[in-house]
Amino acid sequence: MKKDKLLELFNSLTLEEKIGQLVQLNPDFLNESDTVHTGPISSIGIKEEMIPYTGSILNSVNAKQIKTIQKEYIEKSRHKIPLLFMADIINGYKTVFPIPLALGCSYDFKLVKETAQISAKEAAVSGIHVTFSPMVDMVHDARWGRVMESYSEDVYLNNQYAEAMVTGYQGTNDPHNNIASCVKHFAGYGGAQSGRDYNTVELSKRTLLEEYLPAYHSAIKAGCKMVMTSFNTIDRIPVTANKWLLRNILRNEWNFKGVTISDHSAIKELINHGIARDEKEAAQKALEAGCDIDMMTACYANNLSRLVKEKKLDISYINDAAFRVLELKNDLGLFENPYRGADEDDEKKYILAPEFRSKAREAVEKSCVLLENNGILPLNSNKKIALIGPYGNSKELCGMWSFTVDKDNVITVKEGIEKYSNNVQYCTGSQILDDYQVVKELNSLFGQEFKNQELVDESLELKCAKEYAKDADVVIMALGEHSYQSGEAASRTDLSIPKPQMNLFKEIVKLKKPIVSLIFSGRPLILNEIKKYSDAVLQCWFPGIEGGNGIANILYGKVNPSARLSISFPYHVGQCPISYNFLNTGRPNTKENIGNRFVSKYIDAPNLPLYGFGYGLSYSQFEYSKVSLSSKKMSMDTVIEASVIVENKSEYEGVETVQMYINDVVSSVSRPVKELKGIKKITLKPYEKKKVDFIITNEMLKFYRCDMKYDSEAGKFIVYIGHDSLTNNEECFELIK
Ligand code: GLC
């Protein structure tokens, strides 16, 4: 619709109709039954007469239902403005990919973009208009369950993934192929104190600007159409009512023209935060701060009209927000076609297409991280296998945010391995958990029949496991946290693999058989014991519907693993939060300081993680030459070329992710000991070597100086190029200004 027509339509709306555009409800309120609930579903007390005005629907997820709702809504509506349908399509719709944290380990931005394109295709033909993705919260704390939804602990990677996901979702102009993206959770949600979800965030402004905000900005620069506000406070002001973030940064500095939406119930939660007496004050503060849509509370619906009539709220806030919503609907072509891509025939034709499944399999192969391997992998098909553990034949491989998946489509590890070997004996061996209460709550929310993995008889299972193990050449243990132990509202203080499984593992270890451990989790777990007693360890995350096939292709060598950790694996939960880009402190725990008590260290654990950022093995053996620089000096408008020769010293062709880090040795503020500034993925044939070049630019050296200007400073820098963040393959250079 042309803008003047849109304006005409807008000006014809009543105040209540405009306010309705700022309300988002789930389909329950429109009497739709099979709804997924993703937040507190207690009755929100919305005025009945406001419900028909609502402007968007949350988590309605199939073409038939969406078309029915849309049709009935438009027939009853005076203004005939179509509804927006938004949903959590996080790691795929029906073709479910590995969780985002797993994709973050691929270091393959093209692949990640392709997963978003496929998700967009399946979602678009199912009638969805907007996905609440990508989630690009910076994460440093594995206790926080939502690390599974983010991509990494690194600014550079999160920027790249944000752009890849947004362009993947929105890339084409074809309404049958694309959906709008909503970057979340703006801002700083991943900094929750103690790793406890929804907890307070205390960040310096410099850290917020330098580490936590860039990825949201990358999403917006890539054209992201919506921004979701986060539950947390920043500088003790809840983001959903934080003018500095929602107007100064988002609108004025970043020039974001799209729509903002609160997270689920977040506007009403301003009362709990203690900055609003009641829903009326909460509504006023959120709208004035710049939160356009109220997700699943009655604050806007029940109070905005009254606030205007009492002259406590300028109507321009409502007009600006409501017009932005209409512009988004117009941008999506809803006025021309309220059903957009929704098409039951297309659902049958495109959803789970073979090429989508093969992309999902490729994603598994490129996101499982090989953490240990003493040479036992790749396996030979004639080996007799005992496959033991609750994840050995489980279809629970898609993670907490995959309520649209049909689990019958999931390929289990057992099914994958049996494509290579007809000599596999499997048993569950133990329960996943010793107490299922903590995860049962979620099933009532997602409306799925909770299938207790409680076994008939654990002692019988253990007996069977030991028999199979004794009889096998190789034992494959498939262990991990429950898929509902990560994701939203799933913070843990104990990051170990659940006790029943560790008991099983220790019993099998006693049999002294070669052990390959497969780890399924939505976060880094503490793997010290697994590392100690396994001959190989593969971190499988929650790998999605092609999990079994992708994992088997790695185990049997059809694929040479290439993934690298995008998040640190702590040696102990007491180290959390932990990340590679720490500050040196005044008393660094360096080799020169060994024996000195008075340095920054623990007396009962190392400082370093068990597995560091960027780490990952392959079946190849890569060696690096020393770093060479085209010059030792650069100015603001010149560059330095930094290069290494990488050699594959093995008979396996493999992919190496060459990583370049930079340290600003002396500057007006303390700077991280390393910051990733670039990666290059190269494929090397057996015994092949290649020169890999990086260009160091002045832009890479910028930061928020002590005067808070974002710029570089003259002085000495160290560039590192290597296999992971622990590399000491370095060379110095100087920036002259
Ligand atoms: C949840 C989550 C958010 C999600 C939203 C809608 O509370 O915090 O990530 O997109 O509600 O389901």
PDB file of N, CA, C and O and ligand atoms in Angstrom, residues 24 36-40 58-59 86-90 131-133 135 137 146 149 182 184-185 189 197-198 228-231 262-265 295 400-401 403 446 488, ligand 1:
ATOM      1  N   GLN A  24      -0.094  -7.629  21.851  1.00  0.00           N
ATOM      2  CA  GLN A  24       0.131  -8.957  21.286  1.00  0.00           C
ATOM      3  C   GLN A  24      -0.377 -10.023  22.270  1.00  0.00           C
ATOM      4  O   GLN A  24      -0.022  -9.997  23.444  1.00  0.00           O
ATOM      5  N   VAL A  36       0.950 -22.776  21.949  1.00  0.00           N
ATOM      6  CA  VAL A  36       2.153 -22.977  22.749  1.00  0.00           C
ATOM      7  C   VAL A  36       2.293 -21.791  23.701  1.00  0.00           C
ATOM      8  O   VAL A  36       2.121 -20.658  23.302  1.00  0.00           O
ATOM      9  N   HIS A  37       2.576 -22.072  24.949  1.00  0.00           N
ATOM     10  CA  HIS A  37       2.745 -20.967  25.904  1.00  0.00           C
ATOM     11  C   HIS A  37       4.214 -20.764  26.223  1.00  0.00           C
ATOM     12  O   HIS A  37       4.903 -21.713  26.533  1.00  0.00           O
ATOM     13  N   THR A  38       4.692 -19.558  26.150  1.00  0.00           N
ATOM     14  CA  THR A  38       6.124 -19.334  26.415  1.00  0.00           C
ATOM     15  C   THR A  38       6.323 -18.331  27.548  1.00  0.00           C
ATOM     16  O   THR A  38       7.346 -17.680  27.606  1.00  0.00           O
ATOM     17  N   GLY A  39       5.371 -18.179  28.377  1.00  0.00           N
ATOM     18  CA  GLY A  39       5.564 -17.273  29.514  1.00  0.00           C
ATOM     19  C   GLY A  39       4.401 -17.475  30.479  1.00  0.00           C
ATOM     20  O   GLY A  39       3.553 -18.332  30.265  1.00  0.00           O
ATOM     21  N   PRO A  40       4.359 -16.651  31.541  1.00  0.00           N
ATOM     22  CA  PRO A  40       3.305 -16.834  32.547  1.00  0.00           C
ATOM     23  C   PRO A  40       1.925 -16.780  31.864  1.00  0.00           C
ATOM     24  O   PRO A  40       1.577 -15.823  31.214  1.00  0.00           O
ATOM     25  N   LEU A  58       0.904 -14.277  18.989  1.00  0.00           N
ATOM     26  CA  LEU A  58       2.158 -14.917  19.388  1.00  0.00           C
ATOM     27  C   LEU A  58       2.029 -16.438  19.292  1.00  0.00           C
ATOM     28  O   LEU A  58       1.073 -17.008  19.821  1.00  0.00           O
ATOM     29  N   ASN A  59       2.979 -17.025  18.562  1.00  0.00           N
ATOM     30  CA  ASN A  59       3.114 -18.479  18.568  1.00  0.00           C
ATOM     31  C   ASN A  59       1.905 -19.262  18.106  1.00  0.00           C
ATOM     32  O   ASN A  59       1.558 -20.288  18.671  1.00  0.00           O
ATOM     33  N   MET A  86       3.646 -13.785  14.861  1.00  0.00           N
ATOM     34  CA  MET A  86       5.050 -13.869  15.264  1.00  0.00           C
ATOM     35  C   MET A  86       5.244 -15.157  16.070  1.00  0.00           C
ATOM     36  O   MET A  86       4.345 -15.590  16.791  1.00  0.00           O
ATOM     37  N   ALA A  87       6.461 -15.743  15.930  1.00  0.00           N
ATOM     38  CA  ALA A  87       6.693 -17.005  16.659  1.00  0.00           C
ATOM     39  C   ALA A  87       8.178 -17.191  16.950  1.00  0.00           C
ATOM     40  O   ALA A  87       9.028 -16.560  16.321  1.00  0.00           O
ATOM     41  N   ASP A  88       8.445 -18.103  17.881  1.00  0.00           N
ATOM     42  CA  ASP A  88       9.835 -18.431  18.236  1.00  0.00           C
ATOM     43  C   ASP A  88      10.352 -19.529  17.328  1.00  0.00           C
ATOM     44  O   ASP A  88      10.276 -20.705  17.673  1.00  0.00           O
ATOM     45  N   ILE A  89      10.827 -19.144  16.164  1.00  0.00           N
ATOM     46  CA  ILE A  89      11.490 -20.118  15.297  1.00  0.00           C
ATOM     47  C   ILE A  89      12.976 -19.909  15.528  1.00  0.00           C
ATOM     48  O   ILE A  89      13.587 -19.011  14.944  1.00  0.00           O
ATOM     49  N   ILE A  90      13.545 -20.658  16.459  1.00  0.00           N
ATOM     50  CA  ILE A  90      14.884 -20.345  16.971  1.00  0.00           C
ATOM     51  C   ILE A  90      15.955 -21.131  16.226  1.00  0.00           C
ATOM     52  O   ILE A  90      16.912 -20.595  15.706  1.00  0.00           O
ATOM     53  N   THR A 131       9.891 -13.947  13.123  1.00  0.00           N
ATOM     54  CA  THR A 131      10.453 -14.871  14.119  1.00  0.00           C
ATOM     55  C   THR A 131      11.183 -14.073  15.191  1.00  0.00           C
ATOM     56  O   THR A 131      11.816 -13.060  14.899  1.00  0.00           O
ATOM     57  N   PHE A 132      11.049 -14.536  16.426  1.00  0.00           N
ATOM     58  CA  PHE A 132      11.773 -13.895  17.532  1.00  0.00           C
ATOM     59  C   PHE A 132      13.193 -14.461  17.575  1.00  0.00           C
ATOM     60  O   PHE A 132      13.575 -15.185  18.475  1.00  0.00           O
ATOM     61  N   SER A 133      13.916 -14.108  16.562  1.00  0.00           N
ATOM     62  CA  SER A 133      15.282 -14.606  16.377  1.00  0.00           C
ATOM     63  C   SER A 133      15.964 -13.673  15.385  1.00  0.00           C
ATOM     64  O   SER A 133      15.290 -13.057  14.573  1.00  0.00           O
ATOM     65  N   MET A 135      18.664 -14.519  18.595  1.00  0.00           N
ATOM     66  CA  MET A 135      19.057 -14.120  19.941  1.00  0.00           C
ATOM     67  C   MET A 135      20.574 -13.978  19.919  1.00  0.00           C
ATOM     68  O   MET A 135      21.278 -14.951  19.698  1.00  0.00           O
ATOM     69  N   ASP A 137      22.469 -12.392  22.454  1.00  0.00           N
ATOM     70  CA  ASP A 137      22.975 -11.925  23.745  1.00  0.00           C
ATOM     71  C   ASP A 137      24.399 -12.421  23.969  1.00  0.00           C
ATOM     72  O   ASP A 137      24.700 -13.600  23.728  1.00  0.00           O
ATOM     73  N   ARG A 146      20.244 -19.945  28.998  1.00  0.00           N
ATOM     74  CA  ARG A 146      19.980 -19.416  27.651  1.00  0.00           C
ATOM     75  C   ARG A 146      21.251 -19.255  26.823  1.00  0.00           C
ATOM     76  O   ARG A 146      21.181 -18.796  25.687  1.00  0.00           O
ATOM     77  N   GLU A 149      20.871 -20.539  23.385  1.00  0.00           N
ATOM     78  CA  GLU A 149      20.192 -19.803  22.315  1.00  0.00           C
ATOM     79  C   GLU A 149      21.101 -18.788  21.642  1.00  0.00           C
ATOM     80  O   GLU A 149      20.736 -18.199  20.639  1.00  0.00           O
ATOM     81  N   CYS A 182      13.372 -10.602  14.415  1.00  0.00           N
ATOM     82  CA  CYS A 182      13.281  -9.746  15.603  1.00  0.00           C
ATOM     83  C   CYS A 182      14.473 -10.072  16.479  1.00  0.00           C
ATOM     84  O   CYS A 182      14.511 -11.119  17.116  1.00  0.00           O
ATOM     85  N   LYS A 184      16.991 -10.170  19.546  1.00  0.00           N
ATOM     86  CA  LYS A 184      16.688 -10.123  20.980  1.00  0.00           C
ATOM     87  C   LYS A 184      17.908 -10.555  21.751  1.00  0.00           C
ATOM     88  O   LYS A 184      18.847 -11.146  21.184  1.00  0.00           O
ATOM     89  N   HIS A 185      17.992 -10.392  23.079  1.00  0.00           N
ATOM     90  CA  HIS A 185      17.038  -9.601  23.876  1.00  0.00           C
ATOM     91  C   HIS A 185      17.750  -8.294  24.218  1.00  0.00           C
ATOM     92  O   HIS A 185      18.725  -8.310  24.974  1.00  0.00           O
ATOM     93  N   TYR A 189      21.019  -9.006  28.377  1.00  0.00           N
ATOM     94  CA  TYR A 189      20.327 -10.045  29.157  1.00  0.00           C
ATOM     95  C   TYR A 189      21.296 -11.142  29.593  1.00  0.00           C
ATOM     96  O   TYR A 189      21.173 -11.712  30.664  1.00  0.00           O
ATOM     97  N   ASP A 197      18.724 -16.698  35.574  1.00  0.00           N
ATOM     98  CA  ASP A 197      17.878 -16.069  34.565  1.00  0.00           C
ATOM     99  C   ASP A 197      17.031 -14.962  35.192  1.00  0.00           C
ATOM    100  O   ASP A 197      16.591 -15.065  36.337  1.00  0.00           O
ATOM    101  N   TYR A 198      16.816 -13.910  34.404  1.00  0.00           N
ATOM    102  CA  TYR A 198      16.018 -12.742  34.789  1.00  0.00           C
ATOM    103  C   TYR A 198      16.687 -11.934  35.913  1.00  0.00           C
ATOM    104  O   TYR A 198      16.088 -10.985  36.427  1.00  0.00           O
ATOM    105  N   MET A 228      13.430  -6.912  20.290  1.00  0.00           N
ATOM    106  CA  MET A 228      12.713  -7.282  21.503  1.00  0.00           C
ATOM    107  C   MET A 228      13.487  -6.805  22.719  1.00  0.00           C
ATOM    108  O   MET A 228      14.697  -7.018  22.821  1.00  0.00           O
ATOM    109  N   THR A 229      12.767  -6.147  23.648  1.00  0.00           N
ATOM    110  CA  THR A 229      13.438  -5.648  24.853  1.00  0.00           C
ATOM    111  C   THR A 229      13.601  -6.791  25.849  1.00  0.00           C
ATOM    112  O   THR A 229      12.812  -7.726  25.877  1.00  0.00           O
ATOM    113  N   SER A 230      14.634  -6.669  26.659  1.00  0.00           N
ATOM    114  CA  SER A 230      14.967  -7.771  27.572  1.00  0.00           C
ATOM    115  C   SER A 230      14.375  -7.544  28.950  1.00  0.00           C
ATOM    116  O   SER A 230      14.017  -6.428  29.320  1.00  0.00           O
ATOM    117  N   PHE A 231      14.321  -8.600  29.725  1.00  0.00           N
ATOM    118  CA  PHE A 231      13.697  -8.559  31.053  1.00  0.00           C
ATOM    119  C   PHE A 231      14.520  -7.760  32.061  1.00  0.00           C
ATOM    120  O   PHE A 231      13.991  -7.279  33.049  1.00  0.00           O
ATOM    121  N   SER A 262       8.036  -5.753  23.668  1.00  0.00           N
ATOM    122  CA  SER A 262       8.551  -6.197  24.974  1.00  0.00           C
ATOM    123  C   SER A 262       8.718  -7.700  24.957  1.00  0.00           C
ATOM    124  O   SER A 262       8.122  -8.398  24.113  1.00  0.00           O
ATOM    125  N   ASP A 263       9.494  -8.228  25.877  1.00  0.00           N
ATOM    126  CA  ASP A 263       9.479  -9.671  26.049  1.00  0.00           C
ATOM    127  C   ASP A 263       8.199 -10.025  26.817  1.00  0.00           C
ATOM    128  O   ASP A 263       7.482  -9.147  27.312  1.00  0.00           O
ATOM    129  N   HIS A 264       7.950 -11.311  26.910  1.00  0.00           N
ATOM    130  CA  HIS A 264       6.676 -11.809  27.435  1.00  0.00           C
ATOM    131  C   HIS A 264       6.406 -11.258  28.841  1.00  0.00           C
ATOM    132  O   HIS A 264       7.174 -11.507  29.759  1.00  0.00           O
ATOM    133  N   SER A 265       5.344 -10.471  28.976  1.00  0.00           N
ATOM    134  CA  SER A 265       4.897  -9.938  30.285  1.00  0.00           C
ATOM    135  C   SER A 265       5.823  -8.867  30.859  1.00  0.00           C
ATOM    136  O   SER A 265       5.633  -8.400  31.974  1.00  0.00           O
ATOM    137  N   MET A 295       3.745  -7.375  24.831  1.00  0.00           N
ATOM    138  CA  MET A 295       3.520  -8.799  24.646  1.00  0.00           C
ATOM    139  C   MET A 295       2.869  -9.411  25.869  1.00  0.00           C
ATOM    140  O   MET A 295       3.459  -9.450  26.952  1.00  0.00           O
ATOM    141  N   MET A 400      15.367 -26.945  23.890  1.00  0.00           N
ATOM    142  CA  MET A 400      14.139 -26.463  24.526  1.00  0.00           C
ATOM    143  C   MET A 400      13.273 -25.629  23.588  1.00  0.00           C
ATOM    144  O   MET A 400      12.051 -25.608  23.684  1.00  0.00           O
ATOM    145  N   TRP A 401      13.885 -24.895  22.645  1.00  0.00           N
ATOM    146  CA  TRP A 401      13.097 -24.007  21.788  1.00  0.00           C
ATOM    147  C   TRP A 401      12.733 -24.673  20.466  1.00  0.00           C
ATOM    148  O   TRP A 401      12.937 -24.109  19.400  1.00  0.00           O
ATOM    149  N   PHE A 403       9.562 -26.373  19.896  1.00  0.00           N
ATOM    150  CA  PHE A 403       8.244 -26.964  20.121  1.00  0.00           C
ATOM    151  C   PHE A 403       7.485 -27.203  18.811  1.00  0.00           C
ATOM    152  O   PHE A 403       6.457 -27.816  18.790  1.00  0.00           O
ATOM    153  N   PHE A 446       4.459 -26.178  27.232  1.00  0.00           N
ATOM    154  CA  PHE A 446       4.527 -26.454  25.799  1.00  0.00           C
ATOM    155  C   PHE A 446       3.464 -27.442  25.362  1.00  0.00           C
ATOM    156  O   PHE A 446       3.389 -27.813  24.215  1.00  0.00           O
ATOM    157  N   GLU A 488      15.321 -21.219  28.425  1.00  0.00           N
ATOM    158  CA  GLU A 488      14.821 -20.188  29.319  1.00  0.00           C
ATOM    159  C   GLU A 488      14.467 -20.763  30.687  1.00  0.00           C
ATOM    160  O   GLU A 488      13.977 -21.875  30.791  1.00  0.00           O
TER     161      GLU A 488
HETATM  162  C1  GLC B   1       9.969 -15.681  26.224  1.00  0.00           C
HETATM  163  C2  GLC B   1      11.405 -15.402  25.842  1.00  0.00           C
HETATM  164  C3  GLC B   1      11.596 -14.806  24.475  1.00  0.00           C
HETATM  165  C4  GLC B   1      10.513 -15.323  23.543  1.00  0.00           C
HETATM  166  C5  GLC B   1       9.190 -14.762  24.067  1.00  0.00           C
HETATM  167  C6  GLC B   1       8.002 -15.172  23.170  1.00  0.00           C
HETATM  168  O1  GLC B   1       9.741 -15.282  27.535  1.00  0.00           O
HETATM  169  O2  GLC B   1      12.162 -14.637  26.750  1.00  0.00           O
HETATM  170  O3  GLC B   1      12.911 -15.138  24.034  1.00  0.00           O
HETATM  171  O4  GLC B   1      10.762 -14.887  22.215  1.00  0.00           O
HETATM  172  O5  GLC B   1       8.931 -15.150  25.401  1.00  0.00           O
HETATM  173  O6  GLC B   1       7.786 -16.537  23.250  1.00  0.00           O
END
